[in-house]
mmCIF file of C-alpha atoms in Angstrom:
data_model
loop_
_atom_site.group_PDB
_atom_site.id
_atom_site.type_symbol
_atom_site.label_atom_id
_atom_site.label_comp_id
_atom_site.label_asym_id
_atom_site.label_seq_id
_atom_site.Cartn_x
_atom_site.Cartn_y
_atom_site.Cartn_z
ATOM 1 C CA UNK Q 1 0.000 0.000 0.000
ATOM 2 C CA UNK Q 2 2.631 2.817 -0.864
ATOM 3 C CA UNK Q 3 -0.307 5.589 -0.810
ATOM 4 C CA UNK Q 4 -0.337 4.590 3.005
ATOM 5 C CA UNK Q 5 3.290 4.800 3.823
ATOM 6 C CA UNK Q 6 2.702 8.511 5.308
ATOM 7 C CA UNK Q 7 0.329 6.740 7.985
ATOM 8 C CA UNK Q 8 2.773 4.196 8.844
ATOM 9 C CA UNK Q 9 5.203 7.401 8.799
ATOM 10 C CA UNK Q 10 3.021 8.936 11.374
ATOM 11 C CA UNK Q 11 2.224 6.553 13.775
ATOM 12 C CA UNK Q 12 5.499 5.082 14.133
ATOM 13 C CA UNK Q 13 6.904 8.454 14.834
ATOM 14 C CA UNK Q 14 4.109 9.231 17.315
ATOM 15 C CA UNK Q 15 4.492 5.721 19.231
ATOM 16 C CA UNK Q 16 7.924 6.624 20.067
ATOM 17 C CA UNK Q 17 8.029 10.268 20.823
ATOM 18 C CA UNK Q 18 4.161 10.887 21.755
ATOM 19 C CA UNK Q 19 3.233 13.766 19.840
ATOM 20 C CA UNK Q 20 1.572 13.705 16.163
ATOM 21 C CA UNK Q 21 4.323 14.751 13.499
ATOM 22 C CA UNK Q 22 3.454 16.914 10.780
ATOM 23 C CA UNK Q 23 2.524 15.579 7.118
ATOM 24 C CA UNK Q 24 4.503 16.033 4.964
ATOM 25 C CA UNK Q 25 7.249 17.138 7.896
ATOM 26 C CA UNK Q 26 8.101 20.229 6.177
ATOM 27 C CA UNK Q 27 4.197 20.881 6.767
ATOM 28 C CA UNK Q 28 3.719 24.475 8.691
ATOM 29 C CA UNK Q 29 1.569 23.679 11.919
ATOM 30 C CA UNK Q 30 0.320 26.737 13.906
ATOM 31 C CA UNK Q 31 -1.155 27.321 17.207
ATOM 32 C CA UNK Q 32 -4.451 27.932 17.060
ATOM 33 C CA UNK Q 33 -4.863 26.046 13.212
ATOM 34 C CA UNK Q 34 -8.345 24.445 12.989
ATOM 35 C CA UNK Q 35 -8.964 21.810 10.623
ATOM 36 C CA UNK Q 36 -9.566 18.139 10.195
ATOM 37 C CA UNK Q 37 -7.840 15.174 9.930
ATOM 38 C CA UNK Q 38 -7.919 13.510 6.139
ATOM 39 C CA UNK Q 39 -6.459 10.097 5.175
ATOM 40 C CA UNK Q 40 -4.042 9.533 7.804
ATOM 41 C CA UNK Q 41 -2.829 13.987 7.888
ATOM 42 C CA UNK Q 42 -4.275 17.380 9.231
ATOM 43 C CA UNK Q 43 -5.778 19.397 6.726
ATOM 44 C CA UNK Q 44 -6.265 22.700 8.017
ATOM 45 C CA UNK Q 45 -9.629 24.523 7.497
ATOM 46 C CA UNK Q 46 -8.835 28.134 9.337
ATOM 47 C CA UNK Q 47 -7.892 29.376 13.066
ATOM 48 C CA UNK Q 48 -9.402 29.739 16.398
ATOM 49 C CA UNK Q 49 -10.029 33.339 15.290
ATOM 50 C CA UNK Q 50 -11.623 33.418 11.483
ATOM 51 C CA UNK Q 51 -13.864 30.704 12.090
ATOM 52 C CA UNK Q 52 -14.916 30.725 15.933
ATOM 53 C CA UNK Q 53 -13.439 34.427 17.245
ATOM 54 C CA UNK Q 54 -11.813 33.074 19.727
ATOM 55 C CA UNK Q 55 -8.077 35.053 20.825
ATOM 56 C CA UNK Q 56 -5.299 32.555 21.554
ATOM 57 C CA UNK Q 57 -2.160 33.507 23.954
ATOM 58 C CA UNK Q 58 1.638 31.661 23.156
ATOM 59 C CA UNK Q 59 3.430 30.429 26.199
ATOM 60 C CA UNK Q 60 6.416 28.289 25.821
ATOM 61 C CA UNK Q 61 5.381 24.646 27.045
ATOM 62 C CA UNK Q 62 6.455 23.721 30.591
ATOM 63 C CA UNK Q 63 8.214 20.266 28.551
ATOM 64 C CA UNK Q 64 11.571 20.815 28.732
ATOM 65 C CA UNK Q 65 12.587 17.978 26.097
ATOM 66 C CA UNK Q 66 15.350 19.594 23.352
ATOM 67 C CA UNK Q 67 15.583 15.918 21.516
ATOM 68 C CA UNK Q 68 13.005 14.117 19.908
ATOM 69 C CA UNK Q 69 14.315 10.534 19.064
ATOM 70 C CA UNK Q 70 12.494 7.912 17.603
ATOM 71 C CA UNK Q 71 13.232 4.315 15.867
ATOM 72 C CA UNK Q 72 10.440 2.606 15.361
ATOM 73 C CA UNK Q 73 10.641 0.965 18.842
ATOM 74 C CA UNK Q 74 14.205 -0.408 17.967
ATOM 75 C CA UNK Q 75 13.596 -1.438 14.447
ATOM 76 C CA UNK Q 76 16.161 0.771 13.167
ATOM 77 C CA UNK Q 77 19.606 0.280 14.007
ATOM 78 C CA UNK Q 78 22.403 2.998 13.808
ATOM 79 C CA UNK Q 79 26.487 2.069 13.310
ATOM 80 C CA UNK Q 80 29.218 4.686 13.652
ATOM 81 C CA UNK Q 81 32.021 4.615 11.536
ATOM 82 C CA UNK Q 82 32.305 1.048 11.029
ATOM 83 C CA UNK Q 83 30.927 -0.584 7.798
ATOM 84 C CA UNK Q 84 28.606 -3.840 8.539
ATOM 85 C CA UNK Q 85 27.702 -6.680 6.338
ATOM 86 C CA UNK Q 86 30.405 -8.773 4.319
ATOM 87 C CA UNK Q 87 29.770 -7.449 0.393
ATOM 88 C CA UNK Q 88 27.470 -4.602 1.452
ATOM 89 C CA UNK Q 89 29.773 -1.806 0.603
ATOM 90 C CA UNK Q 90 28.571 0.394 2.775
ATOM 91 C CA UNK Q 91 32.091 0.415 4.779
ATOM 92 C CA UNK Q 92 31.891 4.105 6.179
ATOM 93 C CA UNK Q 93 34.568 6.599 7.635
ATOM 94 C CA UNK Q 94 34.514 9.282 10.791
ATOM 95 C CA UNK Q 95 32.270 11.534 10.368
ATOM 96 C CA UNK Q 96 29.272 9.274 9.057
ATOM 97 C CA UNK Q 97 27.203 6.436 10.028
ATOM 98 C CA UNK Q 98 25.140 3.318 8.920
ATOM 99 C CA UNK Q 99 21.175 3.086 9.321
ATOM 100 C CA UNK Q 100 20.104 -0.286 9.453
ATOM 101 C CA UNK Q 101 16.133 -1.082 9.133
ATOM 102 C CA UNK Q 102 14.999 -4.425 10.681
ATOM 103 C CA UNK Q 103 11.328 -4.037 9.194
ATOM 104 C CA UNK Q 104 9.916 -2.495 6.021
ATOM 105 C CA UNK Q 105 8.426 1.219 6.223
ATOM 106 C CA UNK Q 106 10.516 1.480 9.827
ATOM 107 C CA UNK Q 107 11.374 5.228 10.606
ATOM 108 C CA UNK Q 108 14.430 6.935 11.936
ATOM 109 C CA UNK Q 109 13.011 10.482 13.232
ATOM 110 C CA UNK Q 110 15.851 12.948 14.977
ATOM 111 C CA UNK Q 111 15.003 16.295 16.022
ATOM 112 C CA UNK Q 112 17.422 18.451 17.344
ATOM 113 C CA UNK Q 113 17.241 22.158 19.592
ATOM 114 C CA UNK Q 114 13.168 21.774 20.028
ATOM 115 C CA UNK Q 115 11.390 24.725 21.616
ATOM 116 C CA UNK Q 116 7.496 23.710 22.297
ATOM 117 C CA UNK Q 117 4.984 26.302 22.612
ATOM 118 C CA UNK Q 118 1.583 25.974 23.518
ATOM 119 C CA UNK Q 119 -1.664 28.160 24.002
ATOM 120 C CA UNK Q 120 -1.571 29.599 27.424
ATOM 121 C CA UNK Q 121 -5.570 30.165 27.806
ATOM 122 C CA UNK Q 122 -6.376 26.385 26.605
ATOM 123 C CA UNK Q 123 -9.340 26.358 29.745
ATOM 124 C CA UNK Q 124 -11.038 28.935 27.851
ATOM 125 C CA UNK Q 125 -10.445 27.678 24.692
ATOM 126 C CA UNK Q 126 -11.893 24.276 25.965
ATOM 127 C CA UNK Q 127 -14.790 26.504 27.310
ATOM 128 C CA UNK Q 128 -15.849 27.692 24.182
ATOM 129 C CA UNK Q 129 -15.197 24.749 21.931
ATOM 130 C CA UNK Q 130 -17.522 22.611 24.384
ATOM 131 C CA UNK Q 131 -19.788 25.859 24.230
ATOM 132 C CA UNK Q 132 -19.846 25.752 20.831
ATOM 133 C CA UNK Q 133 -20.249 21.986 20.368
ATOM 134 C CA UNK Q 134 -23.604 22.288 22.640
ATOM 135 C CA UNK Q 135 -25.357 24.797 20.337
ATOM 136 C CA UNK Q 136 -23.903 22.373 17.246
ATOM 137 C CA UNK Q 137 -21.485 25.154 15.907
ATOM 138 C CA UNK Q 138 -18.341 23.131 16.217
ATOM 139 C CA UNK Q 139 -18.425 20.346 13.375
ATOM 140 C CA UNK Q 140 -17.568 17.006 15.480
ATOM 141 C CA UNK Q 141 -14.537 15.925 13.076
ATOM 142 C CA UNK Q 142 -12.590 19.410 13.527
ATOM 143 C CA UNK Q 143 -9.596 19.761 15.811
ATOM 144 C CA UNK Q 144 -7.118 22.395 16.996
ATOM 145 C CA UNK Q 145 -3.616 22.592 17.173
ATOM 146 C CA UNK Q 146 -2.593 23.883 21.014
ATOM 147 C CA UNK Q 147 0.711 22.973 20.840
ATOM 148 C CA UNK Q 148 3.835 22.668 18.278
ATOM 149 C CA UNK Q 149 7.274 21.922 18.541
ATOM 150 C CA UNK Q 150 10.160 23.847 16.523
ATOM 151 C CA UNK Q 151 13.044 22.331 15.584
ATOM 152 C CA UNK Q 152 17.044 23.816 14.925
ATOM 153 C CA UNK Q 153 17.365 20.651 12.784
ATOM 154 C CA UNK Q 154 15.009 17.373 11.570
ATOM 155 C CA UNK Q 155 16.225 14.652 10.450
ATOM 156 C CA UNK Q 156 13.589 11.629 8.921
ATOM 157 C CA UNK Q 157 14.394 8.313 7.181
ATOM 158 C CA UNK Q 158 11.356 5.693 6.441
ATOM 159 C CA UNK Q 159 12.643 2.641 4.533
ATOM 160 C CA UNK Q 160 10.321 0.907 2.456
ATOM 161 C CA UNK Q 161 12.167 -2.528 2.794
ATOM 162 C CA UNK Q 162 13.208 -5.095 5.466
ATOM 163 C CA UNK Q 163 16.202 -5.359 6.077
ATOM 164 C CA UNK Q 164 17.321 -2.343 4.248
ATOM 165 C CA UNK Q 165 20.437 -0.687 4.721
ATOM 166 C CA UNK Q 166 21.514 3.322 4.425
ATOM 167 C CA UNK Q 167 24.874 5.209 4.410
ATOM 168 C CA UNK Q 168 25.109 8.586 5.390
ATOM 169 C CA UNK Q 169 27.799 11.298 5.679
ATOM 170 C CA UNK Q 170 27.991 14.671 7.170
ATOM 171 C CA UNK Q 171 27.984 16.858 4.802
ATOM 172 C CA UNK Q 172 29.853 19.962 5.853
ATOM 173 C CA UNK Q 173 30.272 19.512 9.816
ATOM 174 C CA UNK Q 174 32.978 16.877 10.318
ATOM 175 C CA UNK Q 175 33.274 17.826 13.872
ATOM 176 C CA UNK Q 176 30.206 16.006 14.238
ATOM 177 C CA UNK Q 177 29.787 12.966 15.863
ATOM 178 C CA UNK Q 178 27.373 10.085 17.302
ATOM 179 C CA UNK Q 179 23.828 10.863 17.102
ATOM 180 C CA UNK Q 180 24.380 14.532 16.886
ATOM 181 C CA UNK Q 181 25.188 13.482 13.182
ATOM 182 C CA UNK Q 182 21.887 13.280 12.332
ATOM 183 C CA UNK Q 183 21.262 16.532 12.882
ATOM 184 C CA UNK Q 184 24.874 18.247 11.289
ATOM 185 C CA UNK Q 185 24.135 21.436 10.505
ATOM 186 C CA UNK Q 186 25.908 21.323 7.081
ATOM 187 C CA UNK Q 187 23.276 18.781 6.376
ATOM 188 C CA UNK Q 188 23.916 14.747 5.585
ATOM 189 C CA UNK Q 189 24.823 13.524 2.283
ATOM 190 C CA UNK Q 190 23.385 9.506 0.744
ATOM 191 C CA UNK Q 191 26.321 7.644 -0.082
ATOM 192 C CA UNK Q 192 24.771 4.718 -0.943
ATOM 193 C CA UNK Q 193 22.453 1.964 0.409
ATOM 194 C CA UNK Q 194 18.853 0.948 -0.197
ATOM 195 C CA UNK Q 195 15.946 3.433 -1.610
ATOM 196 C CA UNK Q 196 14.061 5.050 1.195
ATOM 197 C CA UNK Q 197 10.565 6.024 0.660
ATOM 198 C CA UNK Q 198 10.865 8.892 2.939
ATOM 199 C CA UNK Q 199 13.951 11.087 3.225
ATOM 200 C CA UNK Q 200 14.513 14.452 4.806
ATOM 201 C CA UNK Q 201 18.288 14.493 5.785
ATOM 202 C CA UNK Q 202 19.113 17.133 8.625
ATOM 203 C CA UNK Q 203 16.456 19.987 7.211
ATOM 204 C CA UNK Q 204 16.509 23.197 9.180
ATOM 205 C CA UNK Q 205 13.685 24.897 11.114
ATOM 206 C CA UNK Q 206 10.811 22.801 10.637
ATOM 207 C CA UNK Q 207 7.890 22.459 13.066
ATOM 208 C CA UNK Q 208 7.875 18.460 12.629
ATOM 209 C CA UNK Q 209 5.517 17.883 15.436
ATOM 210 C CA UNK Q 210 2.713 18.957 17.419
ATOM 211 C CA UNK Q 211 -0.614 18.139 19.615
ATOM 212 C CA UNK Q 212 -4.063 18.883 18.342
ATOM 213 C CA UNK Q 213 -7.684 18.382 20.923
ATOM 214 C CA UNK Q 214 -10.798 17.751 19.433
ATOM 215 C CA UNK Q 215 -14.421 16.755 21.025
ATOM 216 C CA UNK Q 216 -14.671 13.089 22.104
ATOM 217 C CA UNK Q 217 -17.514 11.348 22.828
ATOM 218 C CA UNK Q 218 -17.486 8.739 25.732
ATOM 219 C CA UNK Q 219 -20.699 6.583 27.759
ATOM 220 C CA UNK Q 220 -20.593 5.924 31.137
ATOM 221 C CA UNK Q 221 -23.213 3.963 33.380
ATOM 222 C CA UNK Q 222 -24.299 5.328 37.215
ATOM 223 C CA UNK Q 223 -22.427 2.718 38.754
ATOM 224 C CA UNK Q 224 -19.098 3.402 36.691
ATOM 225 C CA UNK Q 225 -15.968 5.191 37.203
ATOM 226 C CA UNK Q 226 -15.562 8.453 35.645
ATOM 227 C CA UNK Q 227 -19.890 9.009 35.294
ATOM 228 C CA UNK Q 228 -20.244 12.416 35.420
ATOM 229 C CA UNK Q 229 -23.472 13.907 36.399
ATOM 230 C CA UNK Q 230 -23.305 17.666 34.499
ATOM 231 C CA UNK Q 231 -23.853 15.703 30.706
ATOM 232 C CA UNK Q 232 -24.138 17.196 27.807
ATOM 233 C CA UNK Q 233 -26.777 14.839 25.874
ATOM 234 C CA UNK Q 234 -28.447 11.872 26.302
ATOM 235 C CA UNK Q 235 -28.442 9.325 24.618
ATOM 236 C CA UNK Q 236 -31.080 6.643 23.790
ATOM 237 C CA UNK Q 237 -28.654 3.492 25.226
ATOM 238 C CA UNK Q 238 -26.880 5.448 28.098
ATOM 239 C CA UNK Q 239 -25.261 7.912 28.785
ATOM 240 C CA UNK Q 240 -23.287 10.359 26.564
ATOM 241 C CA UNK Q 241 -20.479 12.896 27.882
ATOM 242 C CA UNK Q 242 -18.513 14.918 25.594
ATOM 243 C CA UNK Q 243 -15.545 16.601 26.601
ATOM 244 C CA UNK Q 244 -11.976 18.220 24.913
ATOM 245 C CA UNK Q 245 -9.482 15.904 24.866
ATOM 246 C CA UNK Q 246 -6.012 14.980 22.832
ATOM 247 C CA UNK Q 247 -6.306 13.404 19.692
ATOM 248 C CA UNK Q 248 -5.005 12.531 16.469
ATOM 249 C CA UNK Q 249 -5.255 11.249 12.689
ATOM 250 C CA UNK Q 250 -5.358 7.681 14.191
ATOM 251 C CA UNK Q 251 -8.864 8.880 16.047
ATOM 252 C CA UNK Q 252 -10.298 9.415 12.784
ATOM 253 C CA UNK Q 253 -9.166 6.660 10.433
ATOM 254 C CA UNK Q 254 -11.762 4.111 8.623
ATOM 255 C CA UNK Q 255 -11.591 0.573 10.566
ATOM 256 C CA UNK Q 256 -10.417 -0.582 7.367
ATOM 257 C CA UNK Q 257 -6.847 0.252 7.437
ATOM 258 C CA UNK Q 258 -4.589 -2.937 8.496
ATOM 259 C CA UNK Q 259 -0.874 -1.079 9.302
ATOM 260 C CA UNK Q 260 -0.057 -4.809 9.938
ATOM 261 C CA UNK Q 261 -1.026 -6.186 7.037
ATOM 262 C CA UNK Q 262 0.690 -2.825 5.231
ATOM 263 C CA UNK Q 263 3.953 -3.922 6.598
ATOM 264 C CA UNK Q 264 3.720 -7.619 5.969
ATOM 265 C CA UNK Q 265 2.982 -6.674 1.979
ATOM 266 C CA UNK Q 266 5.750 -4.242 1.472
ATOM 267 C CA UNK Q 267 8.384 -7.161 3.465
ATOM 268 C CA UNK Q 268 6.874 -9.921 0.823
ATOM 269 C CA UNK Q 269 8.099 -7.369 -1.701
ATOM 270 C CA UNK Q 270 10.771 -8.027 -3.665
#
């Protein structure tokens, strides 16, 4: 399923570093963006302010986290200047590294000097949305970004085949060295190794991830943890709460898509 390899893109990155990353990563994301989320990405419909006229204020996020790693929960291994495999020519030098991926579509995401930012008056923000959800002003399938993360430098790698194997080189920062070569600022240069079906090798000053909250819908019984008696609606086989809450493209995909099955296809291949 190659038209899906974005989704596997996205929720392998967000399984290891628990926030949703932009689609395509180069994608700007924007506090106070409203939109919805289409085939796996956010699609962004307007702000807080042209479509609801509600004001937003930035604070910088109490997260203090300046390195975003992910590897597809160890699927993707990463040699230093050492070449692996006998006949695999990809012997490398100082100064540049090996990425090995032990399943197809596996993802090597690096960011490097992240500054997160949120909106500082989410309560109200919450306020209204749930305000406007009661007098059926805020369409159910719309979200809103209230938090983003810049980075100094992004680095992303999906590989579409098991097994595969990448060579990389710093491009114009040999001081660099272990994992900070992923993000040289002189960028990374492909020396040789297997196709990747993603690539974006040590890009500056992207906004590669962020958090969006949307309305979710939840039923509890009387006699169940977390019933809440000030509801919202009722409905005809219990009850019905809505409330604002995180959530993401996976939220609102059809029950159709199989990222297991995705993965065991694109391994068969070739």
């Amino acid at each position: 399923m190659p038209n899906d390899r974005h989704r596997q893109y996205i929720r392998k990155v967000r399984a290891d570093v628990g926030m949703e990353p932009a689609w395509p990563p180069s994608a700007d994301r924007r506090l106070g963006d409203v939109g919805v989320f289409r085939k796996g990405h956010f699609e962004r419909k307007g702000t807080l302010k042209t479509l609801f006229g509600i004001d937003i204020e930035n604070r910088p996020s109490k997260k203090n986290i300046t390195v975003f790693h992910g590897d597809s929960k160890g699927s993707v291994q990463i040699h230093l200047n050492t070449g692996i495999g006998a006949g695999a020519a990809l012997v490398t030098a100082d100064g540049s590294m090996v990425l090995e991926f032990g399943r197809a579509n596996s993802v090597l995401f690096h960011a490097a000097g992240c500054r997160t930012e949120e909106i500082k008056n989410i309560d109200l923000v919450e306020k209204r949305m749930k305000e406007l959800h009661a007098d059926k002003k805020w369409p159910r399938d719309h979200v809103v970004v209230t938090e983003v993360t810049h980075a100094e430098r992004t680095t992303a790698i999906m590989c579409s085949r098991r097994n595969g194997r990448i060579a990389l080189r710093a491009g114009a920062d040999p001081a660099a060295t272990g994992l900070d070569l992923l993000t040289a600022t002189g960028g990374l240069q492909w020396t040789g190794g297997a196709a990747a079906s993603l690539q974006v090798l040590s890009e500056g000053r992207l906004t590669p991830l962020y958090r969006a909250r949307g309305m979710i819908r939840h039923w509890f019984r009387e006699d169940e943890p977390g019933f809440l008696d000030d509801i919202d609606d009722e409905a005809e086989d219990g009850t019905e709460e809505w409330f604002v809450d995180y959530v993401g493209s996976e939220d609102f995909e059809a029950a159709d898509y199989d990222e297991a099955a995705d993965d065991e296809a694109t391994d068969d291949d070739g």
